[in-house]
């Protein structure tokens, strides 16, 4: 079955004329990114030569995808919109709430039981509003999307930052917050600042131990965690064409770690082959008929410096395997120097666990190359000295690799297969190999490695690499092992060397599955009843946020001045808190508990100026809210990097925080703040960050004449009677100012359907 075939036909039917019109209007060749963006303009959006990083533009995405953790809040909001059915094809995927502990079968059964209330809620909402539902165990959202829904030239949004994975199939796929998804599901256009363009030219061809993962690990080292902010990264060149479709997906997936709006590859034979292998040959044939429109114009790739804002060139012939980390995904180390870096920095050399899979690296190709290493180890009488886990990306992949014997290969070296779910990648991991918060090292083929992310332990040094490198290091049990040059001692005391891994991009016998885990919605959902128990601690119906009162914000308390990295994990942790993602008041109790307080360098410890004592962040903020006092949070660079979770915006809003003032924002988080009626500001002069004192009373002046491109004024009233005043900037346009005035974007939609 091909999902949404008529929608895809409709997109392709209009795509050629739209792109031709755009080329005529802008009067120059177009990149692939621009072709897809211009062909998805909202019908009321005037066609013009948009200014990158300046113009806000309205688009009509083809589809929406949501995972279970973010879908709860997104659908609770959609239920307030007043529509009987979603306006575009939409899906929910149950992958985040499944705990990794004992192995796939036991973990899935336990998680279904523990989360039954939430899964039943999501299933019934999907059934009522015409949304496809992928049951627990079906797989990780991004792998399932690549296998079933992504198509070249399409445009989608998803309530997860790694929605960008679908760029591996030539799709503009962008991570958003739930409120953005609600807009599109309710039939409204979706707004995005027209992105900058970064071109990455790939020459040569991967060889030896190097894999597609190493491309993005190197790019992350070049661009850092914020170098792609506001930009689409477009990969091209002979090297790009040589990569498998799922390898392309891996590269696009981790584009989220450089802050990119999305990443993309042009349509090629590898994409055709993957579409055909995954049962979508009809889509592949349609794409082939318009293939010139599904890649950039030749002039763009021939002279990339003329058309991209930045160009990076990587020779795959010379690319080394990389290992990135710890604690940030852009700390990049070629394998040739990694051993020395481990010793120089005093990172724990002993490797405790190696973990492969996740949405980033769980394709058949990834698993087959890792399984070949396992078979080689078995033949050479080696077993994994570190713990070793395998997370298949979907039931389709899991069933196929079991049929082809890979699961048995992993078991023979001590590997444990986990459920088809996110598991340890997003903190759903109950480790048994450590007892507390001792210092240790793990290596994963995941995408993020922030402190505490995988297991809640701040002293776990988490490194990111390819599945092949993870497997090799798990066998060695040491971060100091380089499989390209080093030998191992086997069970017989012999020196042996691992062979260079090989694998199949696609299963030679084809994909197979008995039950992929899909549940179609009711044809008519009007009679479907959705109930939320008022006593539930997992789900809570939403109350609209209050509209702005028309006055400047005066007398604000400083809740927190965050020092250094403050990701969405720091603002709203995952792990055990995932169970409260559908209950705003309960999950608000983790708000900013991971952020480091500038004044005492502690986490979850801020001054309550009402009492003069230090307390936990949520408790202090609730005290301010109870006293009718607004507050402000101050942050550093790239505030809100990481996940798309809008809880990081909704929780402070719910608790009474009025303003987030930072040196710079990550894209998705800034949009989420705006959607929820929060005031997101940036320092005009970043040095003004240093003027803010712990017990300041703070005014925001100029809101009565709030307008695009007009700075606001901050007045700091210090405890010693002195004051400071400085300007702050914002990026609100007219529509976004209306969101602020109305209290949230959803309040406007609610009025329209009332």
XYZ file of C-alpha atoms in Angstrom:
754
model
C 0.000 0.000 0.000
C 1.245 3.473 -0.907
C 0.049 6.063 1.587
C -1.420 9.340 0.299
C -0.792 8.474 -3.358
C -3.396 10.923 -4.646
C -1.815 13.733 -2.644
C 1.612 12.930 -4.117
C 0.154 12.852 -7.631
C -1.403 16.257 -6.991
C 1.903 17.699 -5.783
C 3.747 16.406 -8.835
C 1.002 17.595 -11.201
C 1.513 21.203 -10.152
C 5.195 21.195 -9.295
C 6.689 21.812 -12.759
C 4.607 24.893 -13.520
C 5.191 26.367 -10.061
C 8.955 25.969 -10.334
C 9.005 27.410 -13.868
C 7.016 30.425 -12.648
C 9.411 30.921 -9.750
C 12.474 30.757 -12.021
C 10.935 33.339 -14.302
C 10.146 35.608 -11.353
C 13.569 35.468 -9.686
C 15.349 35.328 -13.064
C 18.122 32.941 -12.067
C 18.792 29.227 -11.608
C 17.375 27.672 -8.439
C 18.749 25.301 -5.851
C 16.671 22.252 -4.965
C 15.756 23.841 -1.637
C 14.386 26.910 -3.403
C 12.463 24.804 -5.921
C 10.593 22.981 -3.181
C 10.018 26.109 -1.116
C 8.690 28.098 -4.072
C 6.456 25.219 -5.175
C 4.844 25.101 -1.722
C 3.945 28.752 -1.277
C 0.542 29.411 0.221
C -2.036 30.446 -2.374
C -2.253 33.908 -0.808
C 1.511 34.366 -0.615
C 2.735 36.711 -3.379
C 5.532 35.209 -5.469
C 8.694 37.290 -5.238
C 12.447 36.965 -4.950
C 12.462 36.464 -1.206
C 15.336 37.806 0.876
C 17.045 35.022 2.767
C 17.044 35.325 6.560
C 14.827 38.423 6.288
C 11.434 37.733 4.700
C 8.743 35.745 6.502
C 6.947 33.520 4.004
C 3.770 31.424 4.235
C 3.894 27.833 3.013
C 1.499 24.910 2.607
C 3.235 21.706 3.748
C 1.960 18.437 2.306
C 1.788 16.557 5.578
C 2.338 16.593 9.362
C 3.996 13.955 11.559
C 3.959 13.739 15.373
C 5.604 11.434 17.895
C 3.812 10.349 21.058
C 5.655 12.640 23.486
C 4.980 15.816 21.476
C 1.690 14.654 19.948
C -0.052 14.812 23.315
C 0.317 18.573 23.617
C -0.129 19.143 19.892
C -3.407 17.230 19.840
C -4.635 18.767 23.082
C -4.196 22.083 21.292
C -5.776 20.826 18.056
C -8.845 19.711 20.006
C -9.392 23.394 20.831
C -9.239 24.456 17.179
C -12.803 23.376 16.407
C -12.137 21.368 13.228
C -13.801 17.976 12.631
C -10.833 16.566 10.710
C -7.230 17.412 9.883
C -6.782 19.419 6.686
C -3.658 17.544 5.502
C -2.468 13.932 5.868
C -1.145 13.528 9.402
C 0.257 10.714 11.531
C 1.094 9.903 15.159
C 3.950 7.524 16.002
C 4.324 5.866 19.423
C 8.074 5.642 19.943
C 9.247 7.913 22.779
C 7.428 6.404 25.753
C 8.960 2.922 25.581
C 11.549 2.295 28.284
C 14.695 0.300 27.512
C 15.513 -2.066 30.356
C 15.341 -5.828 29.811
C 14.987 -6.310 26.053
C 12.460 -5.758 23.291
C 9.638 -8.134 24.241
C 9.530 -7.407 27.972
C 10.109 -3.667 27.563
C 7.353 -3.234 24.994
C 4.828 -5.132 27.115
C 5.704 -3.133 30.230
C 5.579 0.186 28.409
C 2.218 -0.562 26.810
C 0.842 -1.231 30.263
C 2.403 1.818 31.943
C 1.357 4.173 29.148
C -2.008 2.665 28.277
C -3.899 5.837 29.193
C -1.755 7.959 26.881
C -1.681 5.473 23.999
C -5.471 5.069 24.207
C -5.872 8.856 24.190
C -3.652 9.287 21.146
C -5.352 6.410 19.343
C -8.829 7.828 19.952
C -7.872 11.371 18.942
C -6.245 10.026 15.783
C -9.337 7.953 15.056
C -11.649 10.933 15.539
C -9.749 13.486 13.485
C -8.588 11.362 10.549
C -4.979 10.854 11.658
C -2.948 7.725 10.891
C -1.760 5.972 14.055
C 1.419 3.896 14.350
C 1.156 1.693 17.405
C 3.811 1.137 20.076
C 6.460 -1.140 18.612
C 5.871 -0.034 15.011
C 9.073 1.937 15.032
C 10.722 5.308 15.389
C 8.854 8.116 13.668
C 11.641 9.180 11.294
C 12.480 5.693 10.071
C 8.769 4.949 9.549
C 8.351 8.240 7.655
C 11.296 7.406 5.378
C 9.869 3.946 4.693
C 6.287 5.017 4.058
C 5.650 8.726 3.564
C 8.680 10.762 2.439
C 8.827 11.568 -1.275
C 11.154 13.681 -3.434
C 10.022 17.265 -3.860
C 7.542 17.160 -1.002
C 7.330 19.355 2.074
C 6.405 18.238 5.568
C 6.622 19.452 9.131
C 6.910 17.281 12.207
C 6.820 17.814 15.952
C 10.343 16.513 16.418
C 13.616 18.204 15.511
C 14.801 15.113 13.603
C 11.919 15.340 11.140
C 14.758 16.533 8.884
C 15.654 12.850 8.364
C 13.274 12.823 5.368
C 15.733 15.030 3.472
C 17.397 11.737 2.610
C 14.519 11.194 0.191
C 14.735 14.683 -1.302
C 12.036 16.229 0.861
C 12.004 19.564 2.678
C 11.171 18.266 6.151
C 11.284 20.637 9.095
C 10.976 20.159 12.842
C 8.450 22.397 14.587
C 6.535 22.807 17.809
C 3.025 21.478 18.279
C 1.373 24.864 17.708
C 2.875 25.008 14.204
C 1.499 21.537 13.536
C -1.909 22.682 14.737
C -1.864 25.556 12.239
C -1.270 23.190 9.323
C -3.665 20.498 10.544
C -6.305 23.209 10.931
C -5.847 24.305 7.332
C -3.799 27.453 7.855
C -0.506 28.311 6.160
C 2.745 27.736 7.993
C 5.143 30.638 8.408
C 8.924 30.413 8.076
C 11.638 33.001 7.633
C 13.040 32.270 4.175
C 16.196 30.249 4.915
C 19.777 30.929 4.004
C 21.471 28.222 1.927
C 24.601 26.278 2.821
C 25.978 24.036 0.094
C 28.063 20.972 0.930
C 29.883 19.541 -2.077
C 30.854 15.908 -1.667
C 33.530 14.482 -3.945
C 35.021 11.006 -4.071
C 33.467 7.927 -2.483
C 33.333 6.433 1.004
C 35.722 3.580 1.665
C 36.954 1.319 4.433
C 35.578 2.039 7.893
C 34.135 5.406 6.885
C 30.357 5.782 6.614
C 27.734 8.416 5.890
C 27.616 9.218 9.612
C 31.165 10.518 9.393
C 30.113 13.138 6.854
C 27.762 14.858 9.285
C 30.116 14.357 12.232
C 32.751 16.281 10.284
C 30.225 18.931 9.195
C 29.165 19.366 12.821
C 32.774 20.031 13.729
C 32.997 22.663 10.991
C 29.712 24.487 11.593
C 29.249 23.875 15.354
C 25.859 23.510 17.043
C 24.617 26.875 15.807
C 26.401 27.273 12.456
C 23.405 26.067 10.479
C 20.804 28.202 12.271
C 18.355 29.739 9.820
C 19.776 27.777 6.893
C 19.003 24.758 4.737
C 22.028 22.559 4.077
C 21.962 21.163 0.547
C 24.354 18.320 -0.310
C 25.491 17.727 -3.878
C 28.275 16.318 -6.032
C 29.411 12.884 -7.173
C 29.977 11.905 -3.566
C 26.365 12.709 -2.688
C 25.091 10.548 -5.526
C 27.217 7.615 -4.331
C 25.607 7.548 -0.865
C 22.718 5.220 -0.101
C 19.303 6.775 0.463
C 19.356 5.837 4.153
C 22.917 7.162 4.434
C 21.627 10.443 3.105
C 18.895 10.275 5.750
C 21.514 9.851 8.485
C 23.317 12.986 7.330
C 20.099 14.996 7.161
C 18.956 13.657 10.533
C 21.960 15.036 12.398
C 21.620 18.371 10.629
C 19.441 19.203 13.617
C 22.638 19.176 15.688
C 24.072 22.110 13.739
C 20.845 24.083 14.116
C 19.913 23.775 10.431
C 16.321 24.408 9.399
C 16.657 21.202 7.401
C 19.057 19.364 5.097
C 18.426 17.812 1.699
C 19.830 15.792 -1.199
C 18.647 15.877 -4.807
C 16.715 12.976 -6.330
C 18.968 10.267 -7.766
C 19.137 6.560 -8.546
C 19.740 5.653 -4.893
C 16.453 7.293 -3.927
C 14.681 5.544 -6.794
C 16.021 2.193 -5.611
C 14.941 2.808 -2.017
C 11.435 3.883 -3.025
C 11.071 0.776 -5.159
C 12.440 -1.514 -2.429
C 10.040 -0.053 0.139
C 6.995 -0.699 -2.054
C 6.667 2.707 -3.719
C 7.840 2.103 -7.276
C 4.905 4.112 -8.624
C 6.141 7.151 -6.701
C 9.699 6.479 -7.898
C 8.545 6.360 -11.519
C 6.601 9.619 -11.158
C 9.657 11.276 -9.654
C 11.868 10.012 -12.455
C 9.590 11.675 -15.022
C 10.318 15.104 -13.504
C 13.794 14.364 -12.149
C 15.285 17.651 -13.399
C 12.853 19.500 -11.130
C 13.827 17.375 -8.141
C 17.421 18.555 -8.038
C 19.086 21.937 -8.409
C 19.618 23.541 -11.781
C 22.987 22.475 -13.198
C 24.396 26.004 -12.994
C 23.888 26.053 -9.212
C 26.061 23.016 -8.584
C 28.608 24.053 -11.221
C 29.145 27.437 -9.550
C 27.934 26.960 -5.970
C 29.651 30.074 -4.582
C 27.279 32.224 -6.681
C 24.119 30.634 -5.286
C 24.833 29.475 -1.731
C 25.586 31.705 1.247
C 28.348 29.328 2.306
C 30.010 26.375 0.605
C 31.840 23.473 2.256
C 33.704 20.801 0.300
C 34.472 17.319 1.649
C 36.435 14.656 -0.203
C 34.956 11.292 0.774
C 38.071 9.508 -0.493
C 40.042 11.184 2.307
C 37.395 11.293 5.030
C 38.279 9.525 8.273
C 35.811 7.967 10.702
C 34.936 10.487 13.414
C 33.976 10.270 17.072
C 32.252 13.365 18.492
C 31.830 14.392 22.091
C 31.528 14.230 24.991
C 28.597 16.423 26.120
C 28.117 18.159 22.757
C 27.696 16.705 19.253
C 30.026 19.201 17.531
C 33.258 18.313 19.394
C 34.660 16.388 16.440
C 37.668 14.040 16.536
C 39.056 12.021 13.604
C 39.733 8.467 14.738
C 43.466 8.982 14.124
C 43.709 11.476 17.009
C 40.866 10.318 19.246
C 43.007 8.040 21.413
C 45.258 10.960 22.305
C 42.275 13.211 23.013
C 40.891 10.645 25.469
C 44.168 10.626 27.387
C 44.723 14.406 27.204
C 41.281 15.169 28.620
C 41.136 12.403 31.184
C 37.953 10.917 29.767
C 37.226 7.423 31.115
C 39.057 5.129 28.694
C 37.118 2.018 29.651
C 33.993 1.765 27.539
C 30.950 0.636 29.494
C 28.285 0.421 26.785
C 28.042 0.727 23.011
C 24.593 1.436 21.588
C 23.594 1.313 17.912
C 20.326 2.188 16.208
C 17.986 5.123 16.890
C 16.314 7.275 14.243
C 19.761 8.319 12.998
C 21.300 4.946 12.221
C 18.863 2.052 12.183
C 18.578 1.259 8.495
C 19.128 -2.168 6.985
C 22.516 -0.958 5.712
C 23.591 0.212 9.184
C 22.548 -3.038 10.817
C 24.038 -5.249 8.108
C 27.474 -3.587 8.315
C 27.434 -3.893 12.106
C 26.290 -7.522 11.870
C 29.220 -8.258 9.554
C 31.575 -6.958 12.253
C 29.835 -9.191 14.773
C 30.222 -12.230 12.478
C 33.870 -11.398 11.971
C 34.343 -11.154 15.743
C 32.663 -14.528 16.265
C 34.938 -16.132 13.673
C 37.961 -14.666 15.454
C 36.756 -15.783 18.895
C 35.937 -12.309 20.198
C 33.028 -11.110 22.287
C 31.965 -7.603 23.235
C 33.808 -6.499 26.368
C 31.394 -3.592 26.812
C 27.632 -3.777 27.004
C 26.120 -3.692 23.529
C 22.564 -2.837 22.500
C 20.797 -2.704 19.154
C 17.703 -0.558 18.511
C 15.952 -1.333 15.199
C 14.294 1.709 13.651
C 11.080 -0.017 12.647
C 9.283 -3.333 12.714
C 9.985 -3.586 8.986
C 13.731 -3.409 9.643
C 13.563 -5.626 12.748
C 11.608 -8.392 11.029
C 13.911 -8.283 8.004
C 17.164 -8.398 10.001
C 15.815 -11.266 12.105
C 14.974 -13.178 8.934
C 18.480 -12.527 7.609
C 20.166 -13.768 10.796
C 21.601 -10.496 12.071
C 19.930 -10.669 15.463
C 21.560 -14.058 16.072
C 24.918 -12.572 15.080
C 24.547 -9.826 17.679
C 23.449 -12.239 20.381
C 26.607 -14.336 19.910
C 28.824 -11.406 20.903
C 26.566 -10.459 23.827
C 24.312 -7.962 22.096
C 20.798 -7.192 23.362
C 18.080 -6.097 20.924
C 15.827 -3.377 22.324
C 12.323 -2.399 21.242
C 11.689 -0.536 17.991
C 11.648 2.792 19.788
C 13.792 5.742 20.846
C 14.837 4.248 24.188
C 18.295 5.335 25.384
C 18.590 8.018 22.698
C 16.066 10.210 24.522
C 16.716 9.102 28.077
C 14.306 6.164 28.193
C 16.996 3.852 29.506
C 17.136 2.101 32.851
C 20.794 1.183 33.076
C 21.862 -1.769 35.185
C 25.623 -1.614 34.690
C 26.239 1.408 36.948
C 24.914 2.050 40.414
C 24.769 5.826 40.632
C 26.473 8.843 39.150
C 29.955 7.450 38.732
C 32.102 8.716 35.863
C 31.899 6.419 32.840
C 31.965 6.374 29.046
C 29.425 5.189 26.491
C 29.438 5.457 22.705
C 26.335 5.567 20.527
C 25.259 5.917 16.919
C 22.596 8.384 18.102
C 22.514 12.112 17.357
C 22.746 13.947 20.699
C 25.019 13.532 23.679
C 24.170 16.368 26.056
C 24.948 15.755 29.717
C 22.335 13.490 31.357
C 20.532 12.912 28.041
C 20.917 9.154 27.739
C 20.784 7.954 31.343
C 20.296 10.977 33.614
C 23.857 10.732 34.913
C 25.814 14.011 34.563
C 29.078 12.049 34.682
C 28.329 9.789 31.739
C 30.702 10.785 28.931
C 28.633 10.109 25.821
C 30.307 9.954 22.417
C 28.696 9.764 18.978
C 30.003 7.697 16.056
C 28.875 5.415 13.246
C 27.267 2.045 14.088
C 30.374 0.320 12.718
C 32.700 2.278 15.003
C 30.391 1.749 17.995
C 30.339 -1.988 17.366
C 34.120 -2.201 17.040
C 34.746 -0.206 20.222
C 32.153 -2.237 22.135
C 34.025 -5.402 21.158
C 37.278 -3.823 22.334
C 35.714 -2.354 25.487
C 37.939 0.707 25.173
C 37.815 4.224 23.753
C 41.516 3.884 22.970
C 40.893 1.267 20.277
C 41.272 2.216 16.611
C 39.982 -0.628 14.415
C 41.829 0.774 11.400
C 45.221 0.150 12.998
C 44.903 -1.780 16.264
C 44.732 -5.485 17.057
C 42.736 -7.259 19.764
C 43.545 -10.273 21.943
C 40.938 -12.989 21.460
C 39.735 -15.689 23.845
C 42.693 -17.873 22.827
C 45.232 -15.161 23.570
C 45.861 -14.534 19.876
C 46.262 -11.153 18.208
C 43.533 -10.536 15.656
C 42.361 -7.575 13.625
C 38.774 -6.797 12.637
C 38.032 -6.848 8.932
C 36.787 -3.742 7.155
C 32.963 -3.869 7.385
C 30.802 -4.470 4.335
C 27.046 -4.617 4.060
C 24.048 -4.306 1.778
C 22.288 -0.986 1.250
C 19.020 -2.872 0.739
C 18.074 -6.453 1.692
C 18.927 -8.854 -1.158
C 15.761 -10.823 -0.396
C 13.648 -7.680 -0.097
C 11.987 -6.182 2.951
C 9.470 -8.303 4.851
C 7.072 -7.757 7.757
C 4.017 -9.473 9.196
C 2.433 -6.491 10.979
C 4.000 -3.072 10.423
C 1.875 -1.613 13.243
C -0.354 0.851 11.348
C -3.899 1.720 12.414
C -6.051 3.624 9.917
C -8.488 6.228 11.292
C -12.253 5.919 11.112
C -13.862 7.116 7.873
C -16.241 9.183 9.996
C -14.849 10.057 13.404
C -17.744 12.236 14.543
C -19.046 9.574 16.942
C -15.647 8.833 18.507
C -15.575 9.984 22.112
C -12.426 11.334 23.754
C -12.336 11.420 27.507
C -9.688 12.830 29.812
C -10.040 11.959 33.481
C -9.824 15.177 35.546
C -7.908 13.190 38.184
C -5.300 11.933 35.716
C -1.669 12.790 36.373
C -0.757 12.001 32.756
C -3.262 14.049 30.764
C -4.779 17.469 31.347
C -7.091 19.483 29.117
C -5.632 22.886 28.294
C -6.903 26.258 29.392
C -6.228 29.174 27.012
C -3.348 31.446 27.967
C -4.425 34.956 28.953
C -4.148 37.778 26.433
C -1.661 40.621 26.953
C -3.120 43.373 29.169
C -1.902 46.195 26.937
C 0.731 47.488 29.354
C 4.518 47.419 29.520
C 5.965 44.648 31.644
C 7.035 46.381 34.853
C 8.475 45.012 38.086
C 9.571 41.635 36.752
C 11.669 39.362 38.953
C 14.724 37.590 37.580
C 13.924 33.893 37.824
C 17.183 32.604 36.361
C 20.241 33.868 34.533
C 21.439 30.741 32.752
C 25.140 30.254 32.179
C 26.433 28.488 29.088
C 24.591 25.792 27.146
C 20.863 25.740 27.852
C 19.160 23.245 25.556
C 15.546 22.128 25.583
C 16.814 19.195 27.674
C 17.928 21.707 30.312
C 14.609 23.588 30.106
C 12.335 20.519 30.049
C 14.136 17.240 30.619
C 12.972 14.040 28.963
C 13.714 10.651 30.534
C 11.329 9.967 33.422
C 9.544 13.278 32.765
C 8.215 12.025 29.453
C 5.279 10.476 31.270
C 3.926 13.970 32.016
C 4.108 15.349 28.466
C 0.292 15.460 28.300
C -0.119 17.209 31.669
C 1.174 20.757 31.555
C 0.981 21.494 35.269
C 2.798 18.316 36.290
C 5.580 18.562 33.743
C 6.066 22.218 34.672
C 7.740 20.876 37.807
C 10.877 20.153 35.777
C 11.103 23.649 34.268
C 14.707 24.839 33.891
C 15.928 22.380 36.512
C 18.912 21.483 34.329
C 20.062 25.042 33.629
C 23.170 26.341 35.404
C 22.525 29.449 37.530
C 25.106 32.103 36.632
C 25.284 33.381 40.213
C 26.017 30.157 42.101
C 26.921 27.774 39.256
C 24.373 25.255 40.525
C 21.434 23.626 38.784
C 17.885 23.962 40.097
C 18.898 26.540 42.705
C 17.751 30.160 42.315
C 17.188 33.062 44.661
C 13.623 33.630 45.820
C 13.709 37.381 46.406
C 10.431 37.175 48.353
C 12.114 35.117 51.072
C 15.812 35.761 50.486
C 16.405 32.013 50.296
C 17.432 29.703 47.486
C 14.934 27.212 46.153
C 14.165 24.938 43.219
C 13.355 26.810 40.021
C 9.726 25.646 39.590
C 8.929 26.267 43.281
C 10.344 29.796 43.207
C 8.460 30.587 40.019
C 5.207 29.238 41.457
C 5.733 31.542 44.441
C 6.110 34.527 42.116
C 3.003 33.487 40.181
C 0.987 33.123 43.392
C 2.069 36.638 44.382
C 0.966 37.999 41.004
C 4.535 38.845 39.986
C 5.819 38.301 36.455
C 9.345 37.098 35.824
C 12.087 36.928 33.230
C 14.635 34.275 32.247
C 18.003 35.359 30.850
C 20.091 33.038 28.708
C 23.318 32.660 26.781
C 24.037 31.755 23.130
C 21.837 29.386 21.075
C 19.274 29.182 23.865
C 16.836 26.312 23.332
C 19.019 24.226 21.008
C 18.137 20.591 20.597
C 14.666 19.077 20.562
C 11.590 20.712 19.077
C 9.671 20.147 22.321
C 7.306 23.073 22.796
C 6.990 22.141 26.464
C 10.164 24.183 26.929
C 8.100 27.215 25.896
C 4.719 26.243 27.368
C 6.014 25.388 30.843
C 7.552 28.793 31.636
C 4.461 30.418 30.103
C 2.176 28.318 32.309
C 4.188 29.188 35.413
C 4.007 32.936 34.763
C 7.316 33.740 33.066
C 6.745 36.710 30.751
C 10.046 37.166 28.927
C 13.020 35.141 27.695
C 16.033 37.394 27.031
C 19.111 35.756 25.493
C 22.223 36.351 23.419
C 20.784 34.200 20.610
C 18.016 31.634 20.056
C 17.811 28.285 18.345
C 15.220 28.560 15.554
C 12.530 26.142 16.705
C 12.547 27.331 20.297
C 12.210 30.985 19.331
C 9.171 30.132 17.195
C 7.668 28.030 19.992
C 7.953 30.965 22.406
C 6.213 33.250 19.954
C 3.416 30.747 19.320
C 2.694 30.513 23.056
C 2.450 34.278 23.564
C 5.845 34.642 25.208
C 8.144 37.600 24.608
C 11.457 36.357 23.171
C 14.163 39.037 23.063
C 17.873 39.191 22.222
C 20.545 41.548 23.534
C 21.416 44.305 21.054
C 24.794 44.348 22.798
C 25.665 40.910 24.149
C 27.853 42.470 26.849
C 24.652 43.739 28.509
C 24.155 40.157 29.697
C 26.791 40.957 32.329
C 24.785 43.886 33.733
C 21.965 41.716 35.025
C 22.224 41.100 38.763
C 20.607 38.406 40.834
C 18.056 40.517 42.707
C 17.219 43.024 39.955
C 13.721 44.338 39.349
C 13.299 44.530 35.581
C 11.049 46.580 33.281
C 10.337 45.974 29.588
C 9.435 49.313 28.009
C 7.941 49.929 24.565
C 5.322 47.180 24.366
C 2.509 49.707 23.926
C 3.999 50.510 20.523
C 5.310 46.998 19.826
C 6.183 46.878 16.115
C 8.413 44.918 13.721
C 12.073 45.969 13.617
C 11.633 48.424 16.510
C 13.796 47.596 19.554
C 12.396 47.507 23.080
C 14.083 48.890 26.186
C 15.177 47.040 29.306
C 15.488 48.918 32.590
C 17.341 47.162 35.405
C 16.623 48.419 38.921
C 19.479 47.173 41.091
C 19.213 46.526 44.822
C 21.696 49.320 45.609
C 19.372 51.927 44.084
C 21.267 52.303 40.805
C 19.880 51.339 37.427
C 20.955 50.332 33.938
C 19.094 50.788 30.678
C 19.754 49.208 27.287
C 18.061 48.187 24.061
C 16.997 44.669 23.130
C 15.975 43.321 19.754
C 13.217 41.029 18.583
C 12.257 39.293 15.329
C 8.449 39.534 15.589
C 6.496 40.393 12.442
C 2.952 41.787 12.402
C 1.295 38.362 12.657
C 3.543 37.265 15.494
C 2.835 40.465 17.410
C -0.843 39.542 17.170
C -0.020 36.134 18.687
C 1.598 37.971 21.576
C -1.320 40.344 22.044
C -3.903 37.545 21.915
C -1.960 35.421 24.403
C -1.077 32.637 21.917
C -1.456 31.836 18.229
C -4.003 29.159 19.128
C -6.294 31.777 20.642
C -6.639 33.334 17.182
C -7.499 29.986 15.572
C -10.002 29.277 18.323
C -11.823 32.534 17.596
C -11.998 31.756 13.882
C -13.731 28.412 14.467
C -15.874 29.557 17.397
